[in-house]
């Protein structure tokens, strides 16, 4: 490893960590990928990337649950309107 390569690895690794703190998970993965492109054996980058991927999966699951809840809430609202219309007729 040259010093320049080590500095690049550290810079991308630090950038990845900063993106995680800012909840910019896709950007964090890109930064860790850049570390791993320079050094495929960088164990901390591998580890952090795996953690961030799990966080992303969890985030997607929570968004899907939220979307489903919103859909369910809309169904309830629509059925209330139908009930009101039937009462008025």
PDB file of N, CA and C in Angstrom:
ATOM      1  N   UNK A   1       0.839  -1.203   0.000  1.00  0.00           N
ATOM      2  CA  UNK A   1       0.000   0.000   0.000  1.00  0.00           C
ATOM      3  C   UNK A   1       0.870   1.249   0.000  1.00  0.00           C
ATOM      4  N   UNK A   2       0.571   2.128  -0.885  1.00  0.00           N
ATOM      5  CA  UNK A   2       1.261   3.414  -0.846  1.00  0.00           C
ATOM      6  C   UNK A   2       0.550   4.313   0.152  1.00  0.00           C
ATOM      7  N   UNK A   3       1.248   5.335   0.601  1.00  0.00           N
ATOM      8  CA  UNK A   3       0.632   6.279   1.530  1.00  0.00           C
ATOM      9  C   UNK A   3      -0.585   6.948   0.913  1.00  0.00           C
ATOM     10  N   UNK A   4      -0.477   7.278  -0.382  1.00  0.00           N
ATOM     11  CA  UNK A   4      -1.590   7.938  -1.070  1.00  0.00           C
ATOM     12  C   UNK A   4      -2.821   7.046  -1.063  1.00  0.00           C
ATOM     13  N   UNK A   5      -2.628   5.761  -1.338  1.00  0.00           N
ATOM     14  CA  UNK A   5      -3.773   4.844  -1.348  1.00  0.00           C
ATOM     15  C   UNK A   5      -4.372   4.732   0.043  1.00  0.00           C
ATOM     16  N   UNK A   6      -3.540   4.666   1.058  1.00  0.00           N
ATOM     17  CA  UNK A   6      -4.053   4.582   2.428  1.00  0.00           C
ATOM     18  C   UNK A   6      -4.860   5.829   2.779  1.00  0.00           C
ATOM     19  N   UNK A   7      -4.370   6.987   2.343  1.00  0.00           N
ATOM     20  CA  UNK A   7      -5.093   8.227   2.610  1.00  0.00           C
ATOM     21  C   UNK A   7      -6.451   8.233   1.911  1.00  0.00           C
ATOM     22  N   UNK A   8      -6.467   7.766   0.658  1.00  0.00           N
ATOM     23  CA  UNK A   8      -7.740   7.685  -0.083  1.00  0.00           C
ATOM     24  C   UNK A   8      -8.711   6.740   0.627  1.00  0.00           C
ATOM     25  N   UNK A   9      -8.209   5.566   1.016  1.00  0.00           N
ATOM     26  CA  UNK A   9      -9.060   4.601   1.717  1.00  0.00           C
ATOM     27  C   UNK A   9      -9.658   5.234   2.961  1.00  0.00           C
ATOM     28  N   UNK A  10      -8.803   5.900   3.750  1.00  0.00           N
ATOM     29  CA  UNK A  10      -9.261   6.511   4.996  1.00  0.00           C
ATOM     30  C   UNK A  10     -10.285   7.614   4.707  1.00  0.00           C
ATOM     31  N   UNK A  11     -10.036   8.384   3.663  1.00  0.00           N
ATOM     32  CA  UNK A  11     -10.955   9.476   3.316  1.00  0.00           C
ATOM     33  C   UNK A  11     -12.326   8.931   2.919  1.00  0.00           C
ATOM     34  N   UNK A  12     -12.339   7.910   2.071  1.00  0.00           N
ATOM     35  CA  UNK A  12     -13.623   7.328   1.656  1.00  0.00           C
ATOM     36  C   UNK A  12     -14.317   6.655   2.832  1.00  0.00           C
ATOM     37  N   UNK A  13     -13.523   6.008   3.687  1.00  0.00           N
ATOM     38  CA  UNK A  13     -14.084   5.347   4.866  1.00  0.00           C
ATOM     39  C   UNK A  13     -14.730   6.388   5.781  1.00  0.00           C
ATOM     40  N   UNK A  14     -14.025   7.487   6.028  1.00  0.00           N
ATOM     41  CA  UNK A  14     -14.562   8.562   6.868  1.00  0.00           C
ATOM     42  C   UNK A  14     -15.815   9.166   6.242  1.00  0.00           C
ATOM     43  N   UNK A  15     -15.793   9.328   4.928  1.00  0.00           N
ATOM     44  CA  UNK A  15     -16.966   9.868   4.227  1.00  0.00           C
ATOM     45  C   UNK A  15     -18.157   8.935   4.423  1.00  0.00           C
ATOM     46  N   UNK A  16     -17.906   7.635   4.299  1.00  0.00           N
ATOM     47  CA  UNK A  16     -18.976   6.657   4.507  1.00  0.00           C
ATOM     48  C   UNK A  16     -19.578   6.786   5.902  1.00  0.00           C
ATOM     49  N   UNK A  17     -18.718   6.911   6.902  1.00  0.00           N
ATOM     50  CA  UNK A  17     -19.197   7.043   8.281  1.00  0.00           C
ATOM     51  C   UNK A  17     -20.017   8.323   8.457  1.00  0.00           C
ATOM     52  N   UNK A  18     -19.573   9.392   7.821  1.00  0.00           N
ATOM     53  CA  UNK A  18     -20.301  10.665   7.912  1.00  0.00           C
ATOM     54  C   UNK A  18     -21.670  10.541   7.261  1.00  0.00           C
ATOM     55  N   UNK A  19     -21.732   9.880   6.105  1.00  0.00           N
ATOM     56  CA  UNK A  19     -23.024   9.674   5.438  1.00  0.00           C
ATOM     57  C   UNK A  19     -23.977   8.882   6.333  1.00  0.00           C
ATOM     58  N   UNK A  20     -23.455   7.902   7.054  1.00  0.00           N
ATOM     59  CA  UNK A  20     -24.304   7.116   7.960  1.00  0.00           C
ATOM     60  C   UNK A  20     -24.883   8.038   9.035  1.00  0.00           C
ATOM     61  N   UNK A  21     -24.030   8.875   9.611  1.00  0.00           N
ATOM     62  CA  UNK A  21     -24.498   9.793  10.661  1.00  0.00           C
ATOM     63  C   UNK A  21     -25.582  10.730  10.139  1.00  0.00           C
ATOM     64  N   UNK A  22     -25.480  11.086   8.860  1.00  0.00           N
ATOM     65  CA  UNK A  22     -26.462  11.991   8.246  1.00  0.00           C
ATOM     66  C   UNK A  22     -27.666  11.234   7.689  1.00  0.00           C
ATOM     67  N   UNK A  23     -27.709   9.921   7.927  1.00  0.00           N
ATOM     68  CA  UNK A  23     -28.796   9.051   7.439  1.00  0.00           C
ATOM     69  C   UNK A  23     -28.840   8.998   5.901  1.00  0.00           C
ATOM     70  N   UNK A  24     -27.685   9.223   5.272  1.00  0.00           N
ATOM     71  CA  UNK A  24     -27.571   9.124   3.802  1.00  0.00           C
ATOM     72  C   UNK A  24     -26.988   7.745   3.495  1.00  0.00           C
ATOM     73  N   UNK A  25     -27.837   6.731   3.609  1.00  0.00           N
ATOM     74  CA  UNK A  25     -27.348   5.352   3.596  1.00  0.00           C
ATOM     75  C   UNK A  25     -26.841   4.915   2.219  1.00  0.00           C
ATOM     76  N   UNK A  26     -27.533   5.332   1.159  1.00  0.00           N
ATOM     77  CA  UNK A  26     -27.066   4.956  -0.194  1.00  0.00           C
ATOM     78  C   UNK A  26     -25.680   5.546  -0.456  1.00  0.00           C
ATOM     79  N   UNK A  27     -25.496   6.802  -0.046  1.00  0.00           N
ATOM     80  CA  UNK A  27     -24.206   7.464  -0.242  1.00  0.00           C
ATOM     81  C   UNK A  27     -23.118   6.770   0.582  1.00  0.00           C
ATOM     82  N   UNK A  28     -23.479   6.321   1.775  1.00  0.00           N
ATOM     83  CA  UNK A  28     -22.515   5.619   2.630  1.00  0.00           C
ATOM     84  C   UNK A  28     -22.028   4.346   1.935  1.00  0.00           C
ATOM     85  N   UNK A  29     -22.964   3.608   1.352  1.00  0.00           N
ATOM     86  CA  UNK A  29     -22.590   2.365   0.667  1.00  0.00           C
ATOM     87  C   UNK A  29     -21.648   2.673  -0.498  1.00  0.00           C
ATOM     88  N   UNK A  30     -21.935   3.733  -1.242  1.00  0.00           N
ATOM     89  CA  UNK A  30     -21.049   4.115  -2.356  1.00  0.00           C
ATOM     90  C   UNK A  30     -19.645   4.415  -1.842  1.00  0.00           C
ATOM     91  N   UNK A  31     -19.550   5.118  -0.719  1.00  0.00           N
ATOM     92  CA  UNK A  31     -18.237   5.455  -0.157  1.00  0.00           C
ATOM     93  C   UNK A  31     -17.496   4.186   0.271  1.00  0.00           C
ATOM     94  N   UNK A  32     -18.204   3.272   0.933  1.00  0.00           N
ATOM     95  CA  UNK A  32     -17.546   2.018   1.346  1.00  0.00           C
ATOM     96  C   UNK A  32     -17.134   1.200   0.127  1.00  0.00           C
ATOM     97  N   UNK A  33     -17.947   1.242  -0.934  1.00  0.00           N
ATOM     98  CA  UNK A  33     -17.585   0.542  -2.172  1.00  0.00           C
ATOM     99  C   UNK A  33     -16.287   1.104  -2.747  1.00  0.00           C
ATOM    100  N   UNK A  34     -16.102   2.417  -2.621  1.00  0.00           N
ATOM    101  CA  UNK A  34     -14.873   3.032  -3.141  1.00  0.00           C
ATOM    102  C   UNK A  34     -13.664   2.575  -2.322  1.00  0.00           C
ATOM    103  N   UNK A  35     -13.845   2.431  -1.008  1.00  0.00           N
ATOM    104  CA  UNK A  35     -12.760   1.900  -0.166  1.00  0.00           C
ATOM    105  C   UNK A  35     -12.426   0.488  -0.637  1.00  0.00           C
ATOM    106  N   UNK A  36     -13.477  -0.322  -0.827  1.00  0.00           N
ATOM    107  CA  UNK A  36     -13.272  -1.729  -1.184  1.00  0.00           C
ATOM    108  C   UNK A  36     -12.715  -1.889  -2.597  1.00  0.00           C
ATOM    109  N   UNK A  37     -12.957  -0.903  -3.463  1.00  0.00           N
ATOM    110  CA  UNK A  37     -12.365  -0.947  -4.800  1.00  0.00           C
ATOM    111  C   UNK A  37     -10.848  -0.756  -4.695  1.00  0.00           C
ATOM    112  N   UNK A  38     -10.433   0.068  -3.753  1.00  0.00           N
ATOM    113  CA  UNK A  38      -8.999   0.293  -3.529  1.00  0.00           C
ATOM    114  C   UNK A  38      -8.373  -0.858  -2.755  1.00  0.00           C
ATOM    115  N   UNK A  39      -9.141  -1.391  -1.798  1.00  0.00           N
ATOM    116  CA  UNK A  39      -8.618  -2.440  -0.920  1.00  0.00           C
ATOM    117  C   UNK A  39      -9.739  -3.413  -0.559  1.00  0.00           C
ATOM    118  N   UNK A  40      -9.884  -4.477  -1.359  1.00  0.00           N
ATOM    119  CA  UNK A  40     -10.973  -5.446  -1.128  1.00  0.00           C
ATOM    120  C   UNK A  40     -10.924  -6.118   0.246  1.00  0.00           C
ATOM    121  N   UNK A  41      -9.777  -6.054   0.928  1.00  0.00           N
ATOM    122  CA  UNK A  41      -9.640  -6.705   2.235  1.00  0.00           C
ATOM    123  C   UNK A  41      -9.874  -5.756   3.404  1.00  0.00           C
ATOM    124  N   UNK A  42     -10.352  -4.553   3.139  1.00  0.00           N
ATOM    125  CA  UNK A  42     -10.565  -3.558   4.206  1.00  0.00           C
ATOM    126  C   UNK A  42     -11.728  -4.034   5.078  1.00  0.00           C
ATOM    127  N   UNK A  43     -11.392  -4.653   6.214  1.00  0.00           N
ATOM    128  CA  UNK A  43     -12.420  -5.335   7.020  1.00  0.00           C
ATOM    129  C   UNK A  43     -13.435  -4.366   7.618  1.00  0.00           C
ATOM    130  N   UNK A  44     -13.003  -3.179   8.033  1.00  0.00           N
ATOM    131  CA  UNK A  44     -13.945  -2.230   8.631  1.00  0.00           C
ATOM    132  C   UNK A  44     -14.941  -1.728   7.598  1.00  0.00           C
ATOM    133  N   UNK A  45     -14.474  -1.488   6.378  1.00  0.00           N
ATOM    134  CA  UNK A  45     -15.385  -1.033   5.313  1.00  0.00           C
ATOM    135  C   UNK A  45     -16.392  -2.137   4.980  1.00  0.00           C
ATOM    136  N   UNK A  46     -15.902  -3.384   4.918  1.00  0.00           N
ATOM    137  CA  UNK A  46     -16.811  -4.521   4.660  1.00  0.00           C
ATOM    138  C   UNK A  46     -17.888  -4.578   5.740  1.00  0.00           C
ATOM    139  N   UNK A  47     -17.434  -4.491   6.985  1.00  0.00           N
ATOM    140  CA  UNK A  47     -18.353  -4.585   8.129  1.00  0.00           C
ATOM    141  C   UNK A  47     -19.378  -3.449   8.087  1.00  0.00           C
ATOM    142  N   UNK A  48     -18.905  -2.219   7.922  1.00  0.00           N
ATOM    143  CA  UNK A  48     -19.811  -1.069   7.944  1.00  0.00           C
ATOM    144  C   UNK A  48     -20.795  -1.124   6.786  1.00  0.00           C
ATOM    145  N   UNK A  49     -20.315  -1.551   5.620  1.00  0.00           N
ATOM    146  CA  UNK A  49     -21.206  -1.657   4.461  1.00  0.00           C
ATOM    147  C   UNK A  49     -22.328  -2.667   4.758  1.00  0.00           C
ATOM    148  N   UNK A  50     -21.976  -3.788   5.368  1.00  0.00           N
ATOM    149  CA  UNK A  50     -22.977  -4.809   5.702  1.00  0.00           C
ATOM    150  C   UNK A  50     -24.005  -4.249   6.687  1.00  0.00           C
ATOM    151  N   UNK A  51     -23.525  -3.495   7.668  1.00  0.00           N
ATOM    152  CA  UNK A  51     -24.429  -2.896   8.660  1.00  0.00           C
ATOM    153  C   UNK A  51     -25.377  -1.920   7.978  1.00  0.00           C
ATOM    154  N   UNK A  52     -24.840  -1.083   7.094  1.00  0.00           N
ATOM    155  CA  UNK A  52     -25.663  -0.084   6.409  1.00  0.00           C
ATOM    156  C   UNK A  52     -26.690  -0.762   5.501  1.00  0.00           C
ATOM    157  N   UNK A  53     -26.292  -1.854   4.843  1.00  0.00           N
ATOM    158  CA  UNK A  53     -27.245  -2.583   3.993  1.00  0.00           C
ATOM    159  C   UNK A  53     -28.401  -3.122   4.833  1.00  0.00           C
ATOM    160  N   UNK A  54     -28.117  -3.607   6.037  1.00  0.00           N
ATOM    161  CA  UNK A  54     -29.190  -4.076   6.924  1.00  0.00           C
ATOM    162  C   UNK A  54     -30.089  -2.909   7.328  1.00  0.00           C
ATOM    163  N   UNK A  55     -29.472  -1.756   7.599  1.00  0.00           N
ATOM    164  CA  UNK A  55     -30.251  -0.575   7.971  1.00  0.00           C
ATOM    165  C   UNK A  55     -31.188  -0.178   6.822  1.00  0.00           C
ATOM    166  N   UNK A  56     -30.677  -0.245   5.601  1.00  0.00           N
ATOM    167  CA  UNK A  56     -31.491   0.092   4.425  1.00  0.00           C
ATOM    168  C   UNK A  56     -32.664  -0.872   4.294  1.00  0.00           C
ATOM    169  N   UNK A  57     -32.396  -2.165   4.460  1.00  0.00           N
ATOM    170  CA  UNK A  57     -33.467  -3.165   4.368  1.00  0.00           C
ATOM    171  C   UNK A  57     -34.535  -2.892   5.429  1.00  0.00           C
ATOM    172  N   UNK A  58     -34.101  -2.582   6.638  1.00  0.00           N
ATOM    173  CA  UNK A  58     -35.026  -2.298   7.731  1.00  0.00           C
ATOM    174  C   UNK A  58     -35.865  -1.066   7.400  1.00  0.00           C
ATOM    175  N   UNK A  59     -35.189  -0.055   6.850  1.00  0.00           N
ATOM    176  CA  UNK A  59     -35.870   1.188   6.481  1.00  0.00           C
ATOM    177  C   UNK A  59     -36.948   0.916   5.430  1.00  0.00           C
ATOM    178  N   UNK A  60     -36.617   0.079   4.436  1.00  0.00           N
ATOM    179  CA  UNK A  60     -37.586  -0.261   3.387  1.00  0.00           C
ATOM    180  C   UNK A  60     -38.793  -0.980   3.976  1.00  0.00           C
ATOM    181  N   UNK A  61     -38.532  -1.922   4.904  1.00  0.00           N
ATOM    182  CA  UNK A  61     -39.634  -2.656   5.536  1.00  0.00           C
ATOM    183  C   UNK A  61     -40.552  -1.691   6.281  1.00  0.00           C
ATOM    184  N   UNK A  62     -39.944  -0.743   7.008  1.00  0.00           N
ATOM    185  CA  UNK A  62     -40.750   0.207   7.772  1.00  0.00           C
ATOM    186  C   UNK A  62     -41.565   1.106   6.841  1.00  0.00           C
ATOM    187  N   UNK A  63     -40.956   1.496   5.706  1.00  0.00           N
ATOM    188  CA  UNK A  63     -41.685   2.326   4.740  1.00  0.00           C
ATOM    189  C   UNK A  63     -42.856   1.545   4.144  1.00  0.00           C
ATOM    190  N   UNK A  64     -42.636   0.247   3.873  1.00  0.00           N
ATOM    191  CA  UNK A  64     -43.714  -0.582   3.325  1.00  0.00           C
ATOM    192  C   UNK A  64     -44.850  -0.701   4.328  1.00  0.00           C
ATOM    193  N   UNK A  65     -44.494  -0.883   5.605  1.00  0.00           N
ATOM    194  CA  UNK A  65     -45.528  -0.962   6.642  1.00  0.00           C
ATOM    195  C   UNK A  65     -46.304   0.345   6.699  1.00  0.00           C
ATOM    196  N   UNK A  66     -45.579   1.464   6.633  1.00  0.00           N
ATOM    197  CA  UNK A  66     -46.208   2.779   6.701  1.00  0.00           C
ATOM    198  C   UNK A  66     -47.130   2.974   5.488  1.00  0.00           C
ATOM    199  N   UNK A  67     -46.635   2.597   4.304  1.00  0.00           N
ATOM    200  CA  UNK A  67     -47.455   2.708   3.090  1.00  0.00           C
ATOM    201  C   UNK A  67     -48.730   1.887   3.237  1.00  0.00           C
ATOM    202  N   UNK A  68     -48.595   0.673   3.787  1.00  0.00           N
ATOM    203  CA  UNK A  68     -49.764  -0.192   3.962  1.00  0.00           C
ATOM    204  C   UNK A  68     -50.743   0.439   4.939  1.00  0.00           C
ATOM    205  N   UNK A  69     -50.216   1.026   6.011  1.00  0.00           N
ATOM    206  CA  UNK A  69     -51.066   1.688   6.995  1.00  0.00           C
ATOM    207  C   UNK A  69     -51.817   2.848   6.341  1.00  0.00           C
ATOM    208  N   UNK A  70     -51.092   3.643   5.536  1.00  0.00           N
ATOM    209  CA  UNK A  70     -51.715   4.778   4.846  1.00  0.00           C
ATOM    210  C   UNK A  70     -52.830   4.284   3.929  1.00  0.00           C
ATOM    211  N   UNK A  71     -52.569   3.190   3.207  1.00  0.00           N
ATOM    212  CA  UNK A  71     -53.598   2.627   2.319  1.00  0.00           C
ATOM    213  C   UNK A  71     -54.809   2.176   3.140  1.00  0.00           C
ATOM    214  N   UNK A  72     -54.531   1.498   4.259  1.00  0.00           N
ATOM    215  CA  UNK A  72     -55.617   1.032   5.121  1.00  0.00           C
ATOM    216  C   UNK A  72     -56.423   2.216   5.651  1.00  0.00           C
ATOM    217  N   UNK A  73     -55.736   3.272   6.058  1.00  0.00           N
ATOM    218  CA  UNK A  73     -56.425   4.466   6.561  1.00  0.00           C
ATOM    219  C   UNK A  73     -57.288   5.095   5.481  1.00  0.00           C
ATOM    220  N   UNK A  74     -56.785   5.107   4.258  1.00  0.00           N
ATOM    221  CA  UNK A  74     -57.568   5.667   3.151  1.00  0.00           C
ATOM    222  C   UNK A  74     -58.812   4.837   2.888  1.00  0.00           C
ATOM    223  N   UNK A  75     -58.691   3.517   2.987  1.00  0.00           N
ATOM    224  CA  UNK A  75     -59.860   2.651   2.806  1.00  0.00           C
ATOM    225  C   UNK A  75     -60.922   2.997   3.835  1.00  0.00           C
ATOM    226  N   UNK A  76     -60.491   3.176   5.088  1.00  0.00           N
ATOM    227  CA  UNK A  76     -61.425   3.520   6.161  1.00  0.00           C
ATOM    228  C   UNK A  76     -62.125   4.838   5.846  1.00  0.00           C
ATOM    229  N   UNK A  77     -61.364   5.808   5.400  1.00  0.00           N
ATOM    230  CA  UNK A  77     -61.946   7.116   5.090  1.00  0.00           C
ATOM    231  C   UNK A  77     -62.957   7.015   3.963  1.00  0.00           C
ATOM    232  N   UNK A  78     -62.619   6.225   2.954  1.00  0.00           N
ATOM    233  CA  UNK A  78     -63.524   6.072   1.820  1.00  0.00           C
ATOM    234  C   UNK A  78     -64.815   5.365   2.233  1.00  0.00           C
ATOM    235  N   UNK A  79     -64.694   4.359   3.076  1.00  0.00           N
ATOM    236  CA  UNK A  79     -65.902   3.636   3.475  1.00  0.00           C
ATOM    237  C   UNK A  79     -66.789   4.542   4.334  1.00  0.00           C
ATOM    238  N   UNK A  80     -66.200   5.431   5.124  1.00  0.00           N
ATOM    239  CA  UNK A  80     -66.990   6.383   5.908  1.00  0.00           C
ATOM    240  C   UNK A  80     -67.805   7.271   4.976  1.00  0.00           C
ATOM    241  N   UNK A  81     -67.164   7.719   3.908  1.00  0.00           N
ATOM    242  CA  UNK A  81     -67.861   8.602   2.953  1.00  0.00           C
ATOM    243  C   UNK A  81     -69.035   7.870   2.315  1.00  0.00           C
ATOM    244  N   UNK A  82     -68.821   6.597   1.951  1.00  0.00           N
ATOM    245  CA  UNK A  82     -69.901   5.820   1.342  1.00  0.00           C
ATOM    246  C   UNK A  82     -71.064   5.683   2.319  1.00  0.00           C
ATOM    247  N   UNK A  83     -70.737   5.411   3.581  1.00  0.00           N
ATOM    248  CA  UNK A  83     -71.782   5.275   4.597  1.00  0.00           C
ATOM    249  C   UNK A  83     -72.573   6.565   4.710  1.00  0.00           C
ATOM    250  N   UNK A  84     -71.878   7.701   4.710  1.00  0.00           N
ATOM    251  CA  UNK A  84     -72.545   9.000   4.799  1.00  0.00           C
ATOM    252  C   UNK A  84     -73.463   9.223   3.612  1.00  0.00           C
ATOM    253  N   UNK A  85     -72.973   8.852   2.419  1.00  0.00           N
ATOM    254  CA  UNK A  85     -73.793   9.044   1.221  1.00  0.00           C
ATOM    255  C   UNK A  85     -75.056   8.177   1.287  1.00  0.00           C
ATOM    256  N   UNK A  86     -74.913   6.957   1.764  1.00  0.00           N
ATOM    257  CA  UNK A  86     -76.085   6.083   1.846  1.00  0.00           C
ATOM    258  C   UNK A  86     -77.103   6.626   2.849  1.00  0.00           C
ATOM    259  N   UNK A  87     -76.608   7.175   3.938  1.00  0.00           N
ATOM    260  CA  UNK A  87     -77.513   7.750   4.934  1.00  0.00           C
ATOM    261  C   UNK A  87     -78.275   8.925   4.349  1.00  0.00           C
ATOM    262  N   UNK A  88     -77.585   9.706   3.533  1.00  0.00           N
ATOM    263  CA  UNK A  88     -78.237  10.893   2.949  1.00  0.00           C
ATOM    264  C   UNK A  88     -79.278  10.522   1.918  1.00  0.00           C
ATOM    265  N   UNK A  89     -79.149   9.369   1.288  1.00  0.00           N
ATOM    266  CA  UNK A  89     -80.101   9.003   0.214  1.00  0.00           C
ATOM    267  C   UNK A  89     -81.373   8.554   0.796  1.00  0.00           C
TER     268      UNK A  89
END
